[in-house]
Short mmCIF file of C-alpha atoms and ligand atoms in Angstrom, two decimals:
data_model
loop_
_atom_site.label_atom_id
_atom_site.label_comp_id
_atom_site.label_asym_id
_atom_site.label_seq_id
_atom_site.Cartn_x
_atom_site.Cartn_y
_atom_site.Cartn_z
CA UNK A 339 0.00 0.00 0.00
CA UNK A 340 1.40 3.10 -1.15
CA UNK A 341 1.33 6.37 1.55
CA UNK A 342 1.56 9.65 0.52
CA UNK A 343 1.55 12.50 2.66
CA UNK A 344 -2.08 14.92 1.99
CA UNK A 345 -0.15 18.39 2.40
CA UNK A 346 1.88 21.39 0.87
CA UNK A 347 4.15 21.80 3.92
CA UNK A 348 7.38 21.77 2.19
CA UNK A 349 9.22 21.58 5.82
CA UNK A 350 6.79 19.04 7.04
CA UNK A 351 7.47 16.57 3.88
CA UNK A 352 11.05 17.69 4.03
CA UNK A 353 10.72 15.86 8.15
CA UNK A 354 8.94 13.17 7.57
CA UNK A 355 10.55 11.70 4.26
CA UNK A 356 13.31 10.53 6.97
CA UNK A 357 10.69 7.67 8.25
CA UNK A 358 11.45 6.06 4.96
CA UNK A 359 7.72 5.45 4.07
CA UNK A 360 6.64 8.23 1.89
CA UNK A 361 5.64 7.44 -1.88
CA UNK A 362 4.13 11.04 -2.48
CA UNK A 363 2.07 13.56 -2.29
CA UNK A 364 -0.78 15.03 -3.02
CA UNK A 365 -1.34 18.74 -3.23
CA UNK A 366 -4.68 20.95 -4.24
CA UNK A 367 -5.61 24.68 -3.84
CA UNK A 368 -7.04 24.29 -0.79
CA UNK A 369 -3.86 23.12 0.85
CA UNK A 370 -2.13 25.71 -1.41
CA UNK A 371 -3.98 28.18 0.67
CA UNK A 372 -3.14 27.21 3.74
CA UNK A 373 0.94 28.38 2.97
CA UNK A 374 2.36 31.54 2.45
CA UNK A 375 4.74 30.92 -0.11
CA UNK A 376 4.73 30.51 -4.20
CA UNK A 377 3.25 27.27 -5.30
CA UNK A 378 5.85 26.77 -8.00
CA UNK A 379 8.28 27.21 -5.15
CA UNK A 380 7.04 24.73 -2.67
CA UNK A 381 6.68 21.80 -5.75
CA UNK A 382 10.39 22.45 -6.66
CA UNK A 383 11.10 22.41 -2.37
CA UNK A 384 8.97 19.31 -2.19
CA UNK A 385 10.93 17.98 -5.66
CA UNK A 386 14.17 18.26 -3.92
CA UNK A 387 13.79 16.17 -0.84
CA UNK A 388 11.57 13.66 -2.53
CA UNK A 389 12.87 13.02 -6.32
CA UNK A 390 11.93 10.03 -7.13
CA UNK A 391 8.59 10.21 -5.00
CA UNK A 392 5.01 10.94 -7.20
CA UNK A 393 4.18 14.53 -6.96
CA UNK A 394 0.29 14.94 -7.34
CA UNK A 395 -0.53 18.45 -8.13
CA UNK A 396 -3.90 19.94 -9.40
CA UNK A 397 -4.34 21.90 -11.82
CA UNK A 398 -6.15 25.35 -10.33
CA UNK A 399 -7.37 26.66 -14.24
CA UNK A 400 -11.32 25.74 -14.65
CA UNK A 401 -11.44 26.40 -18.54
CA UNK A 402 -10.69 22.98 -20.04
CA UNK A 403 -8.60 23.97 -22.70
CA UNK A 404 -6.65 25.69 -19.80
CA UNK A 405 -6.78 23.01 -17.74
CA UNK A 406 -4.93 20.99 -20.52
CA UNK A 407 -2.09 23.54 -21.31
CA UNK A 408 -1.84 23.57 -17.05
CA UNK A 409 -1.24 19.73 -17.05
CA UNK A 410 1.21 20.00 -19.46
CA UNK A 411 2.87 22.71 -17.99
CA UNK A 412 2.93 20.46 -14.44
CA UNK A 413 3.88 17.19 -16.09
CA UNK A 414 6.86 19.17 -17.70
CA UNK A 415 8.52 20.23 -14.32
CA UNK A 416 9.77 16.80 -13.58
CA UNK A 417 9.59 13.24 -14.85
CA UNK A 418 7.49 12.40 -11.15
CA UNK A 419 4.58 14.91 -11.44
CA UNK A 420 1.46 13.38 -11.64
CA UNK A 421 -1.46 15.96 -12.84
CA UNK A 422 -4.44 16.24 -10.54
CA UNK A 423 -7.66 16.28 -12.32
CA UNK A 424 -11.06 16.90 -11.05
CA UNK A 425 -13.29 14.09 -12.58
CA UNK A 426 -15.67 15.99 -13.79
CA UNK A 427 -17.59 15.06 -17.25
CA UNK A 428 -16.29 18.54 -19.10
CA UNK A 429 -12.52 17.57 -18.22
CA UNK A 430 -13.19 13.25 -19.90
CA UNK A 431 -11.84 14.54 -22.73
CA UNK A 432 -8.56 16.14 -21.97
CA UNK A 433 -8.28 13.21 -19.12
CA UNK A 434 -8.18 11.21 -22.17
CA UNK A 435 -6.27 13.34 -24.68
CA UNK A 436 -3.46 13.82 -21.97
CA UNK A 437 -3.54 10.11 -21.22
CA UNK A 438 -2.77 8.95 -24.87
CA UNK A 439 0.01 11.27 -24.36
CA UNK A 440 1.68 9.64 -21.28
CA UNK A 441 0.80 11.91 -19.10
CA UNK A 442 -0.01 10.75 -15.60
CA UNK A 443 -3.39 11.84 -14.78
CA UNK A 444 -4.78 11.43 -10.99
CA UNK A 445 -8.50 11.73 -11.26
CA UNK A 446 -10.05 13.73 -8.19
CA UNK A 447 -12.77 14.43 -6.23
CA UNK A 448 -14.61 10.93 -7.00
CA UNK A 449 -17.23 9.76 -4.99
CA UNK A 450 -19.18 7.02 -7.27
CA UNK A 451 -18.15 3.51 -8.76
CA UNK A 452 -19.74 4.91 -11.64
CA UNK A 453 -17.46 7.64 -11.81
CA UNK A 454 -14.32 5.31 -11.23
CA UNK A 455 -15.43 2.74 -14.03
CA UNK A 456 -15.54 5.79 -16.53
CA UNK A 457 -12.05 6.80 -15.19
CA UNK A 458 -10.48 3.54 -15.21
CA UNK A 459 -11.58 2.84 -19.05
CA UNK A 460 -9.81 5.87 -19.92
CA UNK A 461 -6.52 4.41 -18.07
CA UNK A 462 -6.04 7.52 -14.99
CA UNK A 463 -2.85 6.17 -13.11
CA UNK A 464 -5.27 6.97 -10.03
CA UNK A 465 -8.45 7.21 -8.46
CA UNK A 466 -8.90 9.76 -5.27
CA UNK A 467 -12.09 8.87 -3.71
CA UNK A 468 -12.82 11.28 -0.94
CA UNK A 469 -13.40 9.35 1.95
CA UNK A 470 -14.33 11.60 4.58
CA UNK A 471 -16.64 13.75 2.43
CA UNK A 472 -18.72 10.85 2.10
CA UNK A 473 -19.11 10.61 5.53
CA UNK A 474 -19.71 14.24 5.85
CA UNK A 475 -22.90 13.35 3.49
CA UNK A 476 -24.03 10.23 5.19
CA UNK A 477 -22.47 7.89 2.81
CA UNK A 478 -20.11 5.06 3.80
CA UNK A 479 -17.30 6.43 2.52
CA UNK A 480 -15.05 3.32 3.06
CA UNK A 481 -17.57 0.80 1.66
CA UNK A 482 -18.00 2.92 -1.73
CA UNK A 483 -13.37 3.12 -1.77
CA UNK A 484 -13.50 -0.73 -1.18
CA UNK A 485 -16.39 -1.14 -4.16
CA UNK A 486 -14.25 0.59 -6.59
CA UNK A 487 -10.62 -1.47 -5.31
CA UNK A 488 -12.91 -4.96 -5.98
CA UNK A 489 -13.73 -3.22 -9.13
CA UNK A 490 -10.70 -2.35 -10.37
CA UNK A 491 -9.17 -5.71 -8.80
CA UNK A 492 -12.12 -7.93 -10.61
CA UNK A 493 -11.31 -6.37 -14.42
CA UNK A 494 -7.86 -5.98 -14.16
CA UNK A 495 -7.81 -2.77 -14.37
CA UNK A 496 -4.34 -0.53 -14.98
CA UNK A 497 -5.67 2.39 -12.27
CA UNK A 498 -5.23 2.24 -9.02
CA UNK A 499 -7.83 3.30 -5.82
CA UNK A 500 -6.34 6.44 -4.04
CA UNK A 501 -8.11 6.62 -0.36
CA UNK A 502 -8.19 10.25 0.48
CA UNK A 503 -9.90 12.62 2.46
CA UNK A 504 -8.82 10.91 5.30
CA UNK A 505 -9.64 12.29 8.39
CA UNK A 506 -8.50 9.41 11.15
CA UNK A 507 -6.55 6.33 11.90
CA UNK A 508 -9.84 4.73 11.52
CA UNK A 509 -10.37 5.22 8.11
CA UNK A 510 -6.47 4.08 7.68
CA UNK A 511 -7.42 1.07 9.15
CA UNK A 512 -10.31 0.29 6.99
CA UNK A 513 -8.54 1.00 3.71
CA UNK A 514 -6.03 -1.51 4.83
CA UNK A 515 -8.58 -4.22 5.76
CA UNK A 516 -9.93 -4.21 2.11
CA UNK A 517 -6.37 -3.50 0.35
CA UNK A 518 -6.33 -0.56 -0.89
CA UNK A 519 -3.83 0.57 -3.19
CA UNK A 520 -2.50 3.72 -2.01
CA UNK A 521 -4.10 6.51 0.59
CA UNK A 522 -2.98 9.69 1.09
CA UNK A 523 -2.64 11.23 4.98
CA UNK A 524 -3.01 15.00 6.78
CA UNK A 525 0.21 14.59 8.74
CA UNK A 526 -1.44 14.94 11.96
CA UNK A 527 -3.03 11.45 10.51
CA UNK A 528 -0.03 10.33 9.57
CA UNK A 529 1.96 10.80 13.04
CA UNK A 530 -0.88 9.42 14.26
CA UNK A 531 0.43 5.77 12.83
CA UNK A 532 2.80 4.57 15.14
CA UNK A 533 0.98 5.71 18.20
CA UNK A 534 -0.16 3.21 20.82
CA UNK A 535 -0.18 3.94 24.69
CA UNK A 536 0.87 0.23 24.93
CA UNK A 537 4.37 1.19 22.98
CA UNK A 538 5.14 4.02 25.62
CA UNK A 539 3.82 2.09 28.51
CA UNK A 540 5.97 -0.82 27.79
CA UNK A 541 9.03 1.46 26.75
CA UNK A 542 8.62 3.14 30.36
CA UNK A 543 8.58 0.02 31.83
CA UNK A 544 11.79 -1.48 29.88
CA UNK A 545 13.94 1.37 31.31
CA UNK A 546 12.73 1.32 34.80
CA UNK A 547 13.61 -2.48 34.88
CA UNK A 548 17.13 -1.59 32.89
CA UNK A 549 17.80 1.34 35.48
CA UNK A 550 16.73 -0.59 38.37
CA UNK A 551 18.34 -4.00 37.70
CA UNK A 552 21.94 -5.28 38.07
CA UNK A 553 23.64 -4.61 34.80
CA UNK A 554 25.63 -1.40 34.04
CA UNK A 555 26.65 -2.11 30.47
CA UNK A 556 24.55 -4.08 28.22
CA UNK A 557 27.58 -5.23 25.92
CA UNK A 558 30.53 -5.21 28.16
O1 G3P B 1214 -6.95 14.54 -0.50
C1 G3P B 1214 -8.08 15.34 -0.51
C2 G3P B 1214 -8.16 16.12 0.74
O2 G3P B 1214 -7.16 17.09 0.83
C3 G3P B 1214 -9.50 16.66 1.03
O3 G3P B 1214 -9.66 16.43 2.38
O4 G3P B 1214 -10.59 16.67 4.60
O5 G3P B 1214 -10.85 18.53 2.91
O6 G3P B 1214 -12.13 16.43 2.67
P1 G3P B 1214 -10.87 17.05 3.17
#
């Protein structure tokens, strides 16, 4: 399962790509918002510390001709940009026109198997259902991620499932349990991971038995 980090915190990427276990990222306007600095900036930050590491950015234009001369002016800036797309029916098209040209297209904001079947035909390297949103509309978010996996799974499709809009470790866990391909984290969710109360409690307890036992050295 890939893991790709759902910010554009250039400093915060920069951190965490030292655990070892980050494939990506995935970047969009809103998260654009949230820093103060140049977009084109924090890609060629984010480009430095992870260079062989996907780099999903969306496009911002809305026009679709624009939207195509924006992908290709993304895919252009390195060899691991993958152009965000929002999978709406005006943008089919240039999804398709961009994918005969080897360009790799992440289809976004997807909430429907019906939507993913229609994106997976066309051959997007991946799928972002929003996760959370669903929830946010009383739809089992989780349950309609793990349809589309079994769907791409069942007719071998190329694509594969992105889990995002991932709020929680819960929803981590759940994308697991039905094998999702890749998911994409906030970094709070992300740090988040390796927690467990157990860990620390045991740790604690290690060193007060190390401290309080007979040994001074462990190797001499
Ligand atoms: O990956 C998509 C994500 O950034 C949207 O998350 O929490 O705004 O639904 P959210």
């Amino acid at each position: 399962m890939k893991i790709f980090l759902d910010t554009a915190d250039y400093k915060k990427i920069a951190e965490l790509s030292s655990t070892g276990l980050i494939d990506g990222v995935t970047i969009n306007p809103s998260l654009l918002k949230i820093e103060q600095e140049p977009p084109i900036k924090i890609v060629r930050e984010i480009l430095k510390v992870l260079p062989d590491a996907e780099i999903n950015l969306q496009v911002t234009e809305q026009d679709p001709k624009k939207v195509y001369e924006q992908a290709k002016h993304i895919a252009n800036l390195a060899d691991n940009m993958i152009v965000k797309i929002p999978c709406d029916k005006m943008y089919l098209p240039i999804i398709a026109r961009l994918i005969q040209e080897d360009i790799p297209v992440n289809a976004t904001l997807v909430f429907t198997l019906n939507q993913a079947l229609e994106l997976a035909k066309l051959g997007v390297n991946y799928i972002s259902v929003f996760v959370g949103r669903l929830y946010d509309n009383n739809v089992d978010g989780l349950s309609v991620a793990e349809s589309i996996q079994n769907m791409l799974d069942t007719y071998d499709f190329d694509s594969e499932l992105l889990v995002a809009s991932v709020r929680n470790a819960e929803h981590v866990e759940g994308s697991i349990l039905f094998g999702a391909d890749a998911i994409t984290l906030p970094v709070e969710v992300f740090n988040a991971l390796s927690e467990s109360p157990l860990t620390r409690a045991g740790l604690e307890r290690f060193k007060q038995d190390w401290e309080g036992g007979p040994h001074a050295q462990l190797l001499e």
